[in-house]
Short mmCIF file of C-alpha atoms and ligand atoms in Angstrom, two decimals:
data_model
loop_
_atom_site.label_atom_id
_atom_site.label_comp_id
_atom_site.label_asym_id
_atom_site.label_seq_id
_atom_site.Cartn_x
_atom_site.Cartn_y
_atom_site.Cartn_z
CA UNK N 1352 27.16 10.30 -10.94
CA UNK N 1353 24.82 9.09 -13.73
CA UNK N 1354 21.94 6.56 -12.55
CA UNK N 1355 24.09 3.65 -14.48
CA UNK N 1356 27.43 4.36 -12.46
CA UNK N 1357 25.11 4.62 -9.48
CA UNK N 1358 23.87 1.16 -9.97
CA UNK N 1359 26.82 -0.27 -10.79
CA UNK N 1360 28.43 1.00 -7.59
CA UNK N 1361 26.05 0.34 -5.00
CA UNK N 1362 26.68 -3.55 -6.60
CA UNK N 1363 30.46 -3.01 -5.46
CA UNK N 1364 29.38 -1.88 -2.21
CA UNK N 1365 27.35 -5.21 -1.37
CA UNK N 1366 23.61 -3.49 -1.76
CA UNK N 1367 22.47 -4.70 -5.25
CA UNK N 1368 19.08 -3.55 -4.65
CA UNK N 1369 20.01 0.05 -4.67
CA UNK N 1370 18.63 1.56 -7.70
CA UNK N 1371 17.18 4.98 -8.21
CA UNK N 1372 13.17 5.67 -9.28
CA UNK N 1373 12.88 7.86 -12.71
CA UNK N 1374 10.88 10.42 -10.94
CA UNK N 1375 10.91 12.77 -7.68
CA UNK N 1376 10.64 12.54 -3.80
CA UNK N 1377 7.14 14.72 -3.62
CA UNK N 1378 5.32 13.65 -6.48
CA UNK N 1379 1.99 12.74 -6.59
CA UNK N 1380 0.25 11.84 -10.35
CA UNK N 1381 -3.47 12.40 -10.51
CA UNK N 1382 -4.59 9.40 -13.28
CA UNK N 1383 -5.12 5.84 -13.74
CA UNK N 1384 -2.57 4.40 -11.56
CA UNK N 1385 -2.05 1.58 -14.02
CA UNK N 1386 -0.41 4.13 -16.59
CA UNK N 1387 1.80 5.83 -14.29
CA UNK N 1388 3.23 2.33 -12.86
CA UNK N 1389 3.58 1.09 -16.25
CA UNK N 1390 5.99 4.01 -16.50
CA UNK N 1391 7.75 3.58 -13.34
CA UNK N 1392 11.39 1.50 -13.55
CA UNK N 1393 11.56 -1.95 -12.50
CA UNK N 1394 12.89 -2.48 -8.84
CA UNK N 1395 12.97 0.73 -7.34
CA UNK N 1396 10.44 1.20 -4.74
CA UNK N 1397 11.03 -0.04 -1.09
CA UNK N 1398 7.91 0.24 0.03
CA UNK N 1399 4.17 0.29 -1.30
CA UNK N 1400 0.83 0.79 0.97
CA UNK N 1401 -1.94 0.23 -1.20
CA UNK N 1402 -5.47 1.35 0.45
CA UNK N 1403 -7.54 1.10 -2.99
CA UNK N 1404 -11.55 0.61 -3.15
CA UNK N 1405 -12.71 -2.50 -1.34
CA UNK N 1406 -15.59 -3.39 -3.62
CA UNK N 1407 -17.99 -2.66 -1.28
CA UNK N 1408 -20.58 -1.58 -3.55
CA UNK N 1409 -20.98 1.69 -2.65
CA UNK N 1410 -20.07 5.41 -4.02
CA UNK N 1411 -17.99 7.58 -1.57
CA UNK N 1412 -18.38 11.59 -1.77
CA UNK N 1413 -16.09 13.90 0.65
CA UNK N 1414 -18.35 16.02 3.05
CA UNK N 1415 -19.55 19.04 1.50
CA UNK N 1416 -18.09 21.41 4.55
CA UNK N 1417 -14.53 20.02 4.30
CA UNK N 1418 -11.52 20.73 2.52
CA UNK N 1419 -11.70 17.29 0.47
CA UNK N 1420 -14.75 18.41 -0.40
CA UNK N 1421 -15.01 17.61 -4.59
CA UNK N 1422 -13.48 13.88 -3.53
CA UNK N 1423 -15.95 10.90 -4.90
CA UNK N 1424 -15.35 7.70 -5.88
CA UNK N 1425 -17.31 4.55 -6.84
CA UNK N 1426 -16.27 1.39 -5.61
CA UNK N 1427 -18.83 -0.82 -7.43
CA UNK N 1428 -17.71 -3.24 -10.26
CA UNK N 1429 -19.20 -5.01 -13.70
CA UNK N 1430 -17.19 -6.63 -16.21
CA UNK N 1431 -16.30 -3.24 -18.22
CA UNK N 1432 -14.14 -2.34 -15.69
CA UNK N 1433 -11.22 -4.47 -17.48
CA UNK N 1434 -10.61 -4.75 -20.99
CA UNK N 1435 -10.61 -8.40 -22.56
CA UNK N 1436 -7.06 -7.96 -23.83
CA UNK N 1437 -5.97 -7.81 -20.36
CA UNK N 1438 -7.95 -10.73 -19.28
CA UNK N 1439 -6.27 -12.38 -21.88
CA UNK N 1440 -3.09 -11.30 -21.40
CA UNK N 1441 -3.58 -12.08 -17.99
CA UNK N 1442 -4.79 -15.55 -18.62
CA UNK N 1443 -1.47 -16.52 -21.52
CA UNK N 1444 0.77 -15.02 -18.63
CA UNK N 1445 0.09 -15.54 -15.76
CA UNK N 1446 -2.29 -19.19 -15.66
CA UNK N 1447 -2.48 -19.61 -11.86
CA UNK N 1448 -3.29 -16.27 -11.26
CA UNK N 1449 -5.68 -16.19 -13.50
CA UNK N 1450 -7.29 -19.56 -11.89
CA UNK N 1451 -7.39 -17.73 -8.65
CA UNK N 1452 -9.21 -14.91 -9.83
CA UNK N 1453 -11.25 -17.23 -11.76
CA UNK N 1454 -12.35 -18.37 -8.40
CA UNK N 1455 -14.54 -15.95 -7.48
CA UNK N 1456 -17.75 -16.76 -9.07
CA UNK N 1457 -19.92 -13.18 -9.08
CA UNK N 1458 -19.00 -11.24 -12.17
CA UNK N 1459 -18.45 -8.40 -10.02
CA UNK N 1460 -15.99 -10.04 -8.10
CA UNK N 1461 -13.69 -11.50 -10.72
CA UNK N 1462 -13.77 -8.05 -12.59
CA UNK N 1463 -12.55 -6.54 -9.26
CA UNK N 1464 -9.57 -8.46 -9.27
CA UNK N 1465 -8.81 -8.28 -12.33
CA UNK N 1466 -8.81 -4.91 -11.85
CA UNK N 1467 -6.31 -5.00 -8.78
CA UNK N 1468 -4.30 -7.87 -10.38
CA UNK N 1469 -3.11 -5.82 -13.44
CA UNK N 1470 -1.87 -3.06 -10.58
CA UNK N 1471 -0.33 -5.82 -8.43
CA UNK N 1472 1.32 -6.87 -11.04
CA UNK N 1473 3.10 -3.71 -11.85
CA UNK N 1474 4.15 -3.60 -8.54
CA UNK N 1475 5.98 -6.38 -7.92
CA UNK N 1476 7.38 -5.54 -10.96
CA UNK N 1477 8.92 -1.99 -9.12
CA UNK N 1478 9.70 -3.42 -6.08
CA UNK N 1479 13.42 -3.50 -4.91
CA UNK N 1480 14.21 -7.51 -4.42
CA UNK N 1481 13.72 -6.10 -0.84
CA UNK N 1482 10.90 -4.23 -0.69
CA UNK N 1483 7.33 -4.74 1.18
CA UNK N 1484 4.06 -4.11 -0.06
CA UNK N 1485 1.08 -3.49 2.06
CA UNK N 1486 -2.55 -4.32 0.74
CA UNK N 1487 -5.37 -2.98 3.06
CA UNK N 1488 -8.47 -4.41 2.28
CA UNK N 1489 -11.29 -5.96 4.35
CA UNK N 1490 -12.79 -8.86 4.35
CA UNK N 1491 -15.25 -8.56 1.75
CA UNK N 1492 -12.17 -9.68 -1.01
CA UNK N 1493 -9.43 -9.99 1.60
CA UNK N 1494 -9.68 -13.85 0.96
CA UNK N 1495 -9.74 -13.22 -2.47
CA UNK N 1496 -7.11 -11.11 -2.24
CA UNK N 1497 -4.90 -13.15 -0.56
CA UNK N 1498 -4.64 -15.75 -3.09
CA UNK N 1499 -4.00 -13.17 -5.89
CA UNK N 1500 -1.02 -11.74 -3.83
CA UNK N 1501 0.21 -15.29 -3.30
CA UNK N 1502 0.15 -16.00 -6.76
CA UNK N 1503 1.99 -12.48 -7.52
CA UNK N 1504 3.99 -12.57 -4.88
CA UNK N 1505 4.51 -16.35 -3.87
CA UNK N 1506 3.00 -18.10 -0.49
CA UNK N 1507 6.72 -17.81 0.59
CA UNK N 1508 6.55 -13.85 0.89
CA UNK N 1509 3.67 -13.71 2.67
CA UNK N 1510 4.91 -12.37 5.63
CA UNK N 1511 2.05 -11.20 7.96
CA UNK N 1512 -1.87 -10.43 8.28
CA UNK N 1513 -2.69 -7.42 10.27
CA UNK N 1514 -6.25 -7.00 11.53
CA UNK N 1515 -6.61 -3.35 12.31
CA UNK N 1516 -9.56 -3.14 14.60
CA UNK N 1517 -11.37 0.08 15.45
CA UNK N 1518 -15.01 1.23 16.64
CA UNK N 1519 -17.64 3.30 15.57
CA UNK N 1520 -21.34 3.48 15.56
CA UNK N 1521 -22.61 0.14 13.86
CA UNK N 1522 -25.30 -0.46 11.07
CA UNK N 1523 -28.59 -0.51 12.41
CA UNK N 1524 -30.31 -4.00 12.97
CA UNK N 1525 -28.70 -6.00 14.90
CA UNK N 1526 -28.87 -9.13 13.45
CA UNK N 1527 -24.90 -10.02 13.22
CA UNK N 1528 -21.65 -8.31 14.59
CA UNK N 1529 -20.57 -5.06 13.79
CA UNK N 1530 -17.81 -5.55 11.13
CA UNK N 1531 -15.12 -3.48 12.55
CA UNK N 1532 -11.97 -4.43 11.43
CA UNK N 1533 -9.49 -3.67 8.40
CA UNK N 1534 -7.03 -6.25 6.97
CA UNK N 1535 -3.51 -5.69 5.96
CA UNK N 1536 -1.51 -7.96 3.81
CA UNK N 1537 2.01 -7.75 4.24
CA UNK N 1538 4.33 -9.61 1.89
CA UNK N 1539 8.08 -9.10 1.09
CA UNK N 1540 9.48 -9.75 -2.39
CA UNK N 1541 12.53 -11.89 -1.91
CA UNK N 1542 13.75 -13.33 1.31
CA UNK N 1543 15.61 -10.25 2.98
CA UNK N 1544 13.27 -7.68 4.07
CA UNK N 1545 13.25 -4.67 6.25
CA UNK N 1546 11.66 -4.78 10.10
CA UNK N 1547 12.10 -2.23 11.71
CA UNK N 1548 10.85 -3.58 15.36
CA UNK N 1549 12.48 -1.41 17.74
CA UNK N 1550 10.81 1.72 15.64
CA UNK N 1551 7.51 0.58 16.43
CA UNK N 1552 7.15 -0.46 20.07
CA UNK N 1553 4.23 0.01 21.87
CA UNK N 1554 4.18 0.03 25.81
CA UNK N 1555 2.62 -3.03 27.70
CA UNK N 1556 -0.69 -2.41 29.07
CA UNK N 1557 0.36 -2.10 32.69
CA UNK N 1558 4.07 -0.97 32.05
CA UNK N 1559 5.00 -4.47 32.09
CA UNK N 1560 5.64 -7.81 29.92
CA UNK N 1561 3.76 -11.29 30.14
CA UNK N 1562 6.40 -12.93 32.40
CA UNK N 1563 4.89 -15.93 31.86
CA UNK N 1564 6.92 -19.10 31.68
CA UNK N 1565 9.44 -16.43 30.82
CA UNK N 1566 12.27 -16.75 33.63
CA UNK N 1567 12.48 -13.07 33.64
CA UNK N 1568 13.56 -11.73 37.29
CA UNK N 1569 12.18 -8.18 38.34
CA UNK N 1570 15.31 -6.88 37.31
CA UNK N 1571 14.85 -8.51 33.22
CA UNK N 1572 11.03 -7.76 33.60
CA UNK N 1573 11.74 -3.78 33.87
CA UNK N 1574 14.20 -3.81 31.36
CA UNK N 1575 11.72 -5.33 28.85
CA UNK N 1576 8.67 -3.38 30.25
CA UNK N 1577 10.99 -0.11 29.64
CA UNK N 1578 11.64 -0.82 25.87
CA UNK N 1579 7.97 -2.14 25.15
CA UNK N 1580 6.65 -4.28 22.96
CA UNK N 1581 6.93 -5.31 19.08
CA UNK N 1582 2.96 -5.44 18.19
CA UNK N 1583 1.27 -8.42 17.71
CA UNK N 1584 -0.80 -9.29 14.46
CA UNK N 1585 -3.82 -7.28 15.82
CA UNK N 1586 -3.70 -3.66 16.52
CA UNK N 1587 -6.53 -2.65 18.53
CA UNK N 1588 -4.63 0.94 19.91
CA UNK N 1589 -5.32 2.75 16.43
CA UNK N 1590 -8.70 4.98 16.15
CA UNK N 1591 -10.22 6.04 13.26
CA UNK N 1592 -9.35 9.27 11.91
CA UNK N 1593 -12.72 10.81 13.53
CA UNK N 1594 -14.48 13.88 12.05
CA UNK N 1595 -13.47 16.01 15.40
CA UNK N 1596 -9.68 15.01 15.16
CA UNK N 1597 -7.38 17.51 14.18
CA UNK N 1598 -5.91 15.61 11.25
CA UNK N 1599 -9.42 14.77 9.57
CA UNK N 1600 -9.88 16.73 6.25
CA UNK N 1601 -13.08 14.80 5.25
CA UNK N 1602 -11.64 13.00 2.58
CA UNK N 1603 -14.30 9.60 2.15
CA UNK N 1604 -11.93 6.71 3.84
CA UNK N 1605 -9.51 8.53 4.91
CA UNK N 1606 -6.73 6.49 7.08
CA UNK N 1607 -5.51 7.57 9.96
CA UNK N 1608 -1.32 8.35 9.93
CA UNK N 1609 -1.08 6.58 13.19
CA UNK N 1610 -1.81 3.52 10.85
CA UNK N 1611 0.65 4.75 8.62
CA UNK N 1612 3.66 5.72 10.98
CA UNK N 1613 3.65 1.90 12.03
CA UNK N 1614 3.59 0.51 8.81
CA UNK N 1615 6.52 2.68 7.34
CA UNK N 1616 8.54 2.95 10.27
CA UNK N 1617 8.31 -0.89 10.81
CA UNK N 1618 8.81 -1.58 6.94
CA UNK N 1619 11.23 1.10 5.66
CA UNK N 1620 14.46 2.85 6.56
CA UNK N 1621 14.90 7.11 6.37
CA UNK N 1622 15.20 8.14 2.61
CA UNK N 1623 13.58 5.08 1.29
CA UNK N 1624 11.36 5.54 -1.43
CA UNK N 1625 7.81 5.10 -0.05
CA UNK N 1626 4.60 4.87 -3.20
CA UNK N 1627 1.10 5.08 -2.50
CA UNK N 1628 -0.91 4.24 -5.46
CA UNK N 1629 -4.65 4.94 -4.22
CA UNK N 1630 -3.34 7.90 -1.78
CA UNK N 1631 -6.45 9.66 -1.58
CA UNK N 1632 -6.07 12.40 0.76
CA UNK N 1633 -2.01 11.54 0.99
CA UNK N 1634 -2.18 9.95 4.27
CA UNK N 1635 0.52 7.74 3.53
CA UNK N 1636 2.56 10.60 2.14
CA UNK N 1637 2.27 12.81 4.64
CA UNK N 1638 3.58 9.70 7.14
CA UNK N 1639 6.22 9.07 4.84
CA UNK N 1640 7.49 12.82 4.91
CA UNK N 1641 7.17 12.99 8.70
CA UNK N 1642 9.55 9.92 9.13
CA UNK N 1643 12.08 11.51 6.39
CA UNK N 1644 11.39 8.58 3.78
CA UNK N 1645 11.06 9.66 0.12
CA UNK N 1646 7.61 9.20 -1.26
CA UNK N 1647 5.47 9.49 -4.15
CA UNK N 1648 1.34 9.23 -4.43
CA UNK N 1649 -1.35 8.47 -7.56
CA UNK N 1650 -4.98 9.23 -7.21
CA UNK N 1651 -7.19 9.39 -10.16
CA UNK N 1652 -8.93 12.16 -8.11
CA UNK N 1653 -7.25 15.80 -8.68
CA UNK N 1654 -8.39 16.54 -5.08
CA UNK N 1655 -5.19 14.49 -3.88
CA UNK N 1656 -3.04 16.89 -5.13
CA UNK N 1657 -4.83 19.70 -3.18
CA UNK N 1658 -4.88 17.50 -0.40
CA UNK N 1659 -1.10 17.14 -0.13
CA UNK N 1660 -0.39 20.44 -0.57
CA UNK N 1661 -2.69 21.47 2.46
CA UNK N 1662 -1.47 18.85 4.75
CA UNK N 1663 2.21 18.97 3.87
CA UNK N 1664 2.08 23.08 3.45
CA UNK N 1665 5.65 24.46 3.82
CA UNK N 1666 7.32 20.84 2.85
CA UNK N 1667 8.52 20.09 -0.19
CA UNK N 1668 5.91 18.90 -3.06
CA UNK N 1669 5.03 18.53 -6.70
CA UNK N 1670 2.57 17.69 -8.74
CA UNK N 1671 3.47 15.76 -12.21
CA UNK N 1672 1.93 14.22 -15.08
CA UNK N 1673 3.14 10.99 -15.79
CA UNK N 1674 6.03 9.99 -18.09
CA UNK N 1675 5.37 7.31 -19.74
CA UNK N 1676 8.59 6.39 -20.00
CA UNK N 1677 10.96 4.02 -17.98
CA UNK N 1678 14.30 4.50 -18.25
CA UNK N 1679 15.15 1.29 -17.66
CA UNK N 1680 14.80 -0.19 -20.86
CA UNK N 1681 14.75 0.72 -24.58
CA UNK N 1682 11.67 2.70 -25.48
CA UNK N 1683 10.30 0.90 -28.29
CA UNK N 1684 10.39 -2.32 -26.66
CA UNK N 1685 8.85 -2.03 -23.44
CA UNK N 1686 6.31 -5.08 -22.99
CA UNK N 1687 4.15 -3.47 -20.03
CA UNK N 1688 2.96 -0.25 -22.14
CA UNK N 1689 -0.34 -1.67 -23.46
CA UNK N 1690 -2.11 0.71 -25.27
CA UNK N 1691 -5.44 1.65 -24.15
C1 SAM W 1710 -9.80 4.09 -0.02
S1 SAM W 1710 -9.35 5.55 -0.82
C2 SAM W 1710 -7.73 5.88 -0.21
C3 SAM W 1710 -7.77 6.68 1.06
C4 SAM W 1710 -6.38 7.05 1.57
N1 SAM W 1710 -5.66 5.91 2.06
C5 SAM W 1710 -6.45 8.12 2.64
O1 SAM W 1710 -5.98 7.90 3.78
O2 SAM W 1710 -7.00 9.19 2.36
C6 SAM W 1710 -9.08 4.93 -2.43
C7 SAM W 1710 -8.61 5.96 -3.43
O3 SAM W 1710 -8.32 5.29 -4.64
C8 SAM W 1710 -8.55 6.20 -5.69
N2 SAM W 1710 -8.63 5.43 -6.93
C9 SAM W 1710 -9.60 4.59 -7.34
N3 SAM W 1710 -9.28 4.03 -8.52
C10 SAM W 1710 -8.06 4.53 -8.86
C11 SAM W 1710 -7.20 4.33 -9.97
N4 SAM W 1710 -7.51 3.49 -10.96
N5 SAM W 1710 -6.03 5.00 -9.99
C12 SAM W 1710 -5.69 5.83 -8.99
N6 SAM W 1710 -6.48 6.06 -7.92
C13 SAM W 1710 -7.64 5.41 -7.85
C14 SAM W 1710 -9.81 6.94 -5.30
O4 SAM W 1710 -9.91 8.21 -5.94
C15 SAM W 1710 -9.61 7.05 -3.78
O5 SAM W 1710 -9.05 8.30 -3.45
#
């Protein structure tokens, strides 16, 4: 069946969303993400975790004695990092967004999200009409960040704010709290949306529920203790992906794929099409090909490559360049392809 016929029968069959990417299950591009998902075809991705530099002002290196080692990246920001044409374009096109970015006062800060808003852009653009994306960020730009996504996405999609919180040793001082949590933006793009609860419970603390002004006799009580319970907004049960565990390969910020298995098994469905765009060391990936969901990765570092063939060794994976491309439209007139 020819990707056309496809479409046009999964729009008999009721699911209108079901369209097919123009590239692999496996592949992970090494480049500017913002060429390859100019290349990618409009609503076919079900699910996108984003985990791209925070703008924390600092330059990340893998540790010398690990297999990422080679990794670095620099997460600090002046107004080079965008070209004016895309301000520009971004300012004709898109006015509020460009008002909310406009927001932010330090140079450094608007060229940030600039930076992320082109990318966001593209991928609402390659979302499924119901697909999730996941922005992690913290809270140097997550309130920043928030505003962008709600004028990309709309305020209606917003769906949920995760605060991931973890510990570690603390910067030395001690003249504030240690900042030890993550934030994770969750919105939809329309108003169906996949959520997966009963993939993702988590046992109560002491084996049973709050009964609380609940009614529940013992009998009710067990019965929801036994099946456990749908996370709340804050997941405190997550570690870091510490240098001594087993699935650490030194990559600078690397998640770790308990993170991941919640977020995809709660916000996708087996052979979904799963896209990391700042994979790094493939975390999300290598989630994504655990729980049998297709998936595809861009790093601008080569390393990621490496790193996804040493953590999913034996699986299926590929490495491509990108195809600039979609298939989607007629070549000549595709409006996202600007040229650098
Ligand atoms: C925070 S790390 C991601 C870590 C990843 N989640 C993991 O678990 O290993 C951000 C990644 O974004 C990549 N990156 C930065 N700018 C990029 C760009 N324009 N295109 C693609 N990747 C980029 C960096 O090389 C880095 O690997």
């Amino acid at each position: 069946m020819n990707r056309k016929t496809l479409f046009i029968a999964s729009q008999k069959k009721g699911l209108s969303t079901v369209r097919r990417p123009n590239f692999e299950s496996g592949t992970i591009w090494t480049q500017d993400n913002l060429l390859v998902l100019q290349g990618i075809d409009s609503e076919c991705i079900d699910l996108i975790y984003l985990d791209p530099p925070f703008n924390s002002n600092k330059d990340y290196a893998a540790r010398i004695d690990s297999k990422a080692d080679g990794a670095e990246f620099s997460d600090r920001w002046t107004p080079k990092a965008v070209a004016k044409e895309r301000i520009d374009l971004i300012e004709a096109k898109h006015p509020m967004l460009y008002r909310a970015i406009r927001a932010a006062q330090r140079d450094s800060d608007t060229a940030y999200l600039f930076y992320m808003a082109l990318r966001l852009l593209e991928m609402h653009r390659i979302l499924k009409p119901t697909g999730s994306i996941w922005l992690h960020c913290d809270p140097t730009m997550s309130h920043y960040l928030k505003i962008v996504m709600d004028a990309i996405f709309e305020k209606e999609r917003f769906r949920n704010e995760v605060v991931w919180c973890y510990t570690g040793p603390g910067s030395p001082g001690g003249r504030q709290f240690n900042r030890k949590h993550d934030c994770l933006l969750w919105y939809s793009k329309g108003d169906r949306w996949t959520f997966n609860k009963d993939a993702v419970r988590i046992p109560y603390k002491d084996g049973k529920p709050h009964v609380g002004g609940w009614n529940m006799n013992a009998e009710e009580a067990k019965r929801y203790g036994d099946r456990g319970k749908i996370p709340e907004t804050w997941w405190a049960d997550i570690a870091v992906a510490i240098r001594s565990s087993k699935e650490n390969v030194g990559y600078p910020t690397q998640k770790p794929l308990a993170l991941l298995h919640r977020i995809i098994g709660a916000s996708s469905n087996e052979n979904d099409m799963v896209l990391d765009p700042f994979c790094g060391s493939a975390t999300a990936c290598v989630a994504a090909d655990i729980q049998n969901r297709r998936w595809a990765g861009i790093d601008i570092s080569p390393k990621s490559w490496e790193m996804v063939d040493e953590r999913l060794r034996g699986r299926q994976s590929s490495c491509e360049r990108p195809r600039y491309h979609r298939l989607d439209i007629p070549r000549r007139t595709d409006p996202t392809l600007l040229r650098r």
